[in-house]
DNA sequence: AATGAATGAGGTTTCATTCAT
DNA sequence: CATGAATGAAACCTCATTCAT
């Protein structure tokens, strides 16, 4: 991931503009104007408007991945790792929140798009990470509940992220992560029969990678 | 809410197309072709492309509202009502799922749009309903946890809805609702100190209505 | 000129609307709405939107012609007739002023249009009338000056009509006609060499009728 | 007033087309075809079709203003200046005649349009110029007759201009100006009681500038 | 590397007119 | 006589992209 200064400039300005008005509604013209460069120059750095979106996403994923990786390299208890992981989700998404909101809104579905693939890879990565963390914390007995737990933990995270995004709330991420840790505990302790089959997530993620 | 047959036809086809390709990326041309009518006819039934979006939303809200209202009128235990409520969310959103996904993706932010107002009203209504149901089930001692519980329950619902939407999974909504009912039980029983203040949701919803 | 009640209703409402917004910018829809009839009905009475314009013009010409004819039938001095003629011009055009203004603005040039022909016939009629009146007042010696005098008298009339039209001024038409009578006298008394050839107007009007 | 070559090309071709078929009836398509450029290019030079009209008008006013200004700077008798002024009116309007005719026909009334304002400013300027010239030639005793004289002189000019415009007559402008100079003399010498009040024009022009 | 003029396909919308009822 | 749903051509305008300089 080596990116020229100019390319980064375009990415940064574009993130802001996309966040404000959406992808379709932001013209290349507006982007180049915001960068103080010519329209022609844009195509020197990006093959198309869509490829810019792709680059933005790449940069974002790169950042999150690095942070998550650092969590695993740390020498702390599984629970602390899970808590840290939750915290990172909030921190990162807080920074890119407007852009993420745009992505949610605009990303056109076509399942073959490069961008879509990227999003799915990211989701799979998130699923894997969560699984590892949950098994780390609750032992292998949790395994049959992984699909449900993954969905539910992601749901809880999303619930609070929406608050951050939609209402620009400044929340104490550390406290929130700690709070959620105990909610996850509650959920786990109450589990009996899983709703989803054990290999549910697996199946989905397999579809993604093939 | 009386809607002519033709208008309803357009709405239905449009929901499908919007779901597939997004709002901006679906042309009026495509919609009318899918309906087997002329481009001019479209504007007989809708003032503009955007007003179609508005109508779609109205129809959706109308349907959900009626169903939810029927839950409250029923003569069953609070828990059954909550379970039924969860079930309705899944059923309804299953039907309109693709369209909802599109809405999430495309709805341009401007906070003054009629459409945006409609969405917020719907959210407030959802919050109120949830609150009433939760208090019904868990008593007034739950009150200080209402903001967190609202966010979390909505998060759990969203988690599974995403499954439905993204992967077109046919799930057993009744079983899912029952499953979630017990998860909510677990969450409630583990609650200690709230993360959000008691009047948090209130504040947000107030901002919406003023 | 026998016109059905409904047809007259449409004509009247259309005159108002055309005057307000112009011909091109007034839709048949608006006209029929103003009349409280259906769009289909319009085409029962008029072959097309343009034919409506034609009808309006016909009605207007019919009115002016009748009034002018009555002047000639009167038993008064030539000068009084000329004065009366001037007065009629102001009165009539005052009534239809807004519509006339629209006509000036919008009438598309194409020299073959029925409407254009009608306008030219009307102009020729005006020229003939003026000629007869001027010769009546100033004798046959005025003949060589008829082209110039026609142009100039029409110019003077137009100058004041513009005042009426553009600024909605309520002027005393009788006084104005009398005032202009003396101006015409001044002009005639000062004439030496004509600027236009004697048969100038003739040539033009001939072109019109062939 | 610096205008790019291409912009000027569009203006020139547009003037011709507008003159032939009117503003509303001339499509941007037709204009660009006449210029040998693409539809998209048009919007590189003009924000909208209406703004083109505005530009055309600006160019025209600019030209006339410069010519009129040069008359005042000349070192000749007042009468010669008036004659020259009349001549310029005919010359300029001859060149833009068709377009002017279109303007008369199409300019939609709304009194707040930028274009409308421009037209009124131009008229006021014309009134002021005429007043100055008339006072220069006939002395201050003419003052109480200025409103009537302004209207009438403008009427006379218009009478002949219509000839030029409607019938594409090539007239000898110098001879015509000289001819009209004597007609104005006649009119002035015959004046007794004014028809319009002395401050009439003033009032109107005041309304224009406020 | 950088420009910006030029393109043209495609978008939304309007509207005069027709025709089955 | 009357209706109003339906049509489809044509209008204005936007925008991603290309290319000669």
Coordinates of C-alpha atoms in Angstrom, one line a residue, chain A residues 59-178:
Chain A
X59 CA -7.1 2.5 2.6
X60 CA -9.8 2.1 5.3
X61 CA -9.5 -1.7 5.4
X62 CA -5.8 -1.5 5.6
X63 CA -6.0 0.7 8.7
X64 CA -8.5 -1.4 10.5
X65 CA -6.6 -4.6 9.7
X66 CA -3.4 -3.3 11.1
X67 CA -5.1 -2.2 14.3
X68 CA -6.9 -5.5 14.7
X69 CA -3.7 -7.4 14.0
X70 CA -1.9 -5.5 16.7
X71 CA -4.6 -6.6 19.2
X72 CA -3.7 -10.3 18.6
X73 CA -0.1 -9.6 19.0
X74 CA -0.6 -8.1 22.4
X75 CA 0.1 -10.0 25.5
X76 CA -3.1 -9.6 27.4
X77 CA -6.1 -11.7 28.5
X78 CA -8.7 -12.9 26.0
X79 CA -11.3 -10.8 27.6
X80 CA -9.1 -7.7 27.3
X81 CA -8.5 -8.5 23.7
X82 CA -12.2 -8.8 23.0
X83 CA -12.8 -5.5 24.8
X84 CA -10.0 -3.8 22.8
X85 CA -11.4 -5.2 19.6
X86 CA -14.8 -3.7 20.3
X87 CA -13.1 -0.4 21.2
X88 CA -11.3 -0.4 17.9
X89 CA -14.5 -0.9 15.9
X90 CA -16.0 2.2 17.5
X91 CA -12.9 4.3 17.1
X92 CA -12.3 3.5 13.5
X93 CA -15.8 3.8 12.4
X94 CA -16.1 7.0 14.3
X95 CA -13.4 8.5 12.1
X96 CA -14.8 7.2 8.9
X97 CA -18.4 7.4 10.0
X98 CA -19.8 9.7 7.4
X99 CA -18.1 7.8 4.6
X100 CA -19.3 4.5 6.0
X101 CA -22.8 5.9 6.1
X102 CA -22.5 6.8 2.5
X103 CA -21.2 3.4 1.6
X104 CA -24.2 1.9 3.3
X105 CA -26.5 4.1 1.4
X106 CA -25.0 4.0 -2.0
X107 CA -23.0 0.9 -2.7
X108 CA -24.8 -0.6 -5.6
X109 CA -25.5 -4.2 -5.1
X110 CA -24.2 -6.0 -8.1
X111 CA -22.6 -8.9 -6.5
X112 CA -19.8 -9.1 -9.0
X113 CA -18.3 -5.7 -8.4
X114 CA -14.8 -5.6 -7.1
X115 CA -16.0 -3.4 -4.4
X116 CA -18.6 -5.8 -3.3
X117 CA -16.0 -8.5 -3.1
X118 CA -13.9 -6.3 -1.0
X119 CA -16.7 -5.7 1.4
X120 CA -17.5 -9.3 1.7
X121 CA -13.8 -10.2 2.4
X122 CA -13.8 -7.6 5.1
X123 CA -16.9 -9.1 6.6
X124 CA -15.4 -12.6 6.5
X125 CA -12.3 -11.3 8.2
X126 CA -14.5 -9.7 10.8
X127 CA -16.3 -12.9 11.4
X128 CA -13.1 -14.9 11.7
X129 CA -11.7 -12.4 14.2
X130 CA -14.8 -12.4 16.3
X131 CA -14.9 -16.2 16.3
X132 CA -11.3 -16.4 17.5
X133 CA -11.9 -13.9 20.2
X134 CA -15.1 -15.5 21.4
X135 CA -13.6 -19.0 21.5
X136 CA -10.6 -17.5 23.3
X137 CA -12.9 -16.0 25.9
X138 CA -15.6 -18.6 26.3
X139 CA -13.8 -21.8 25.3
X140 CA -14.7 -24.4 22.7
X141 CA -18.1 -25.0 24.2
X142 CA -19.2 -21.8 22.6
X143 CA -18.5 -23.2 19.1
X144 CA -22.0 -24.3 18.4
X145 CA -23.2 -20.9 19.3
X146 CA -20.7 -19.0 17.1
X147 CA -23.1 -18.2 14.3
X148 CA -25.7 -16.7 16.6
X149 CA -23.2 -15.0 18.8
X150 CA -21.4 -13.5 15.7
X151 CA -24.7 -12.1 14.4
X152 CA -25.7 -10.8 17.8
X153 CA -22.4 -9.2 18.8
X154 CA -22.3 -7.5 15.4
X155 CA -25.8 -6.4 16.0
X156 CA -25.0 -4.9 19.3
X157 CA -22.0 -3.1 17.8
X158 CA -24.1 -1.8 15.0
X159 CA -26.8 -0.6 17.4
X160 CA -24.4 1.8 19.1
X161 CA -22.5 2.7 15.9
X162 CA -25.7 3.9 14.5
X163 CA -26.0 6.2 17.4
X164 CA -22.6 7.5 16.7
X165 CA -23.2 8.0 13.0
X166 CA -26.7 9.2 12.9
X167 CA -26.6 11.6 15.8
X168 CA -22.9 12.4 15.9
X169 CA -22.8 11.4 19.6
X170 CA -19.5 11.5 21.3
X171 CA -19.5 8.4 23.4
X172 CA -16.8 7.1 25.7
X173 CA -15.7 4.1 23.6
X174 CA -13.7 2.4 26.4
X175 CA -16.7 2.5 28.7
X176 CA -19.0 1.3 25.9
X177 CA -16.7 -1.6 25.1
X178 CA -16.6 -2.6 28.7

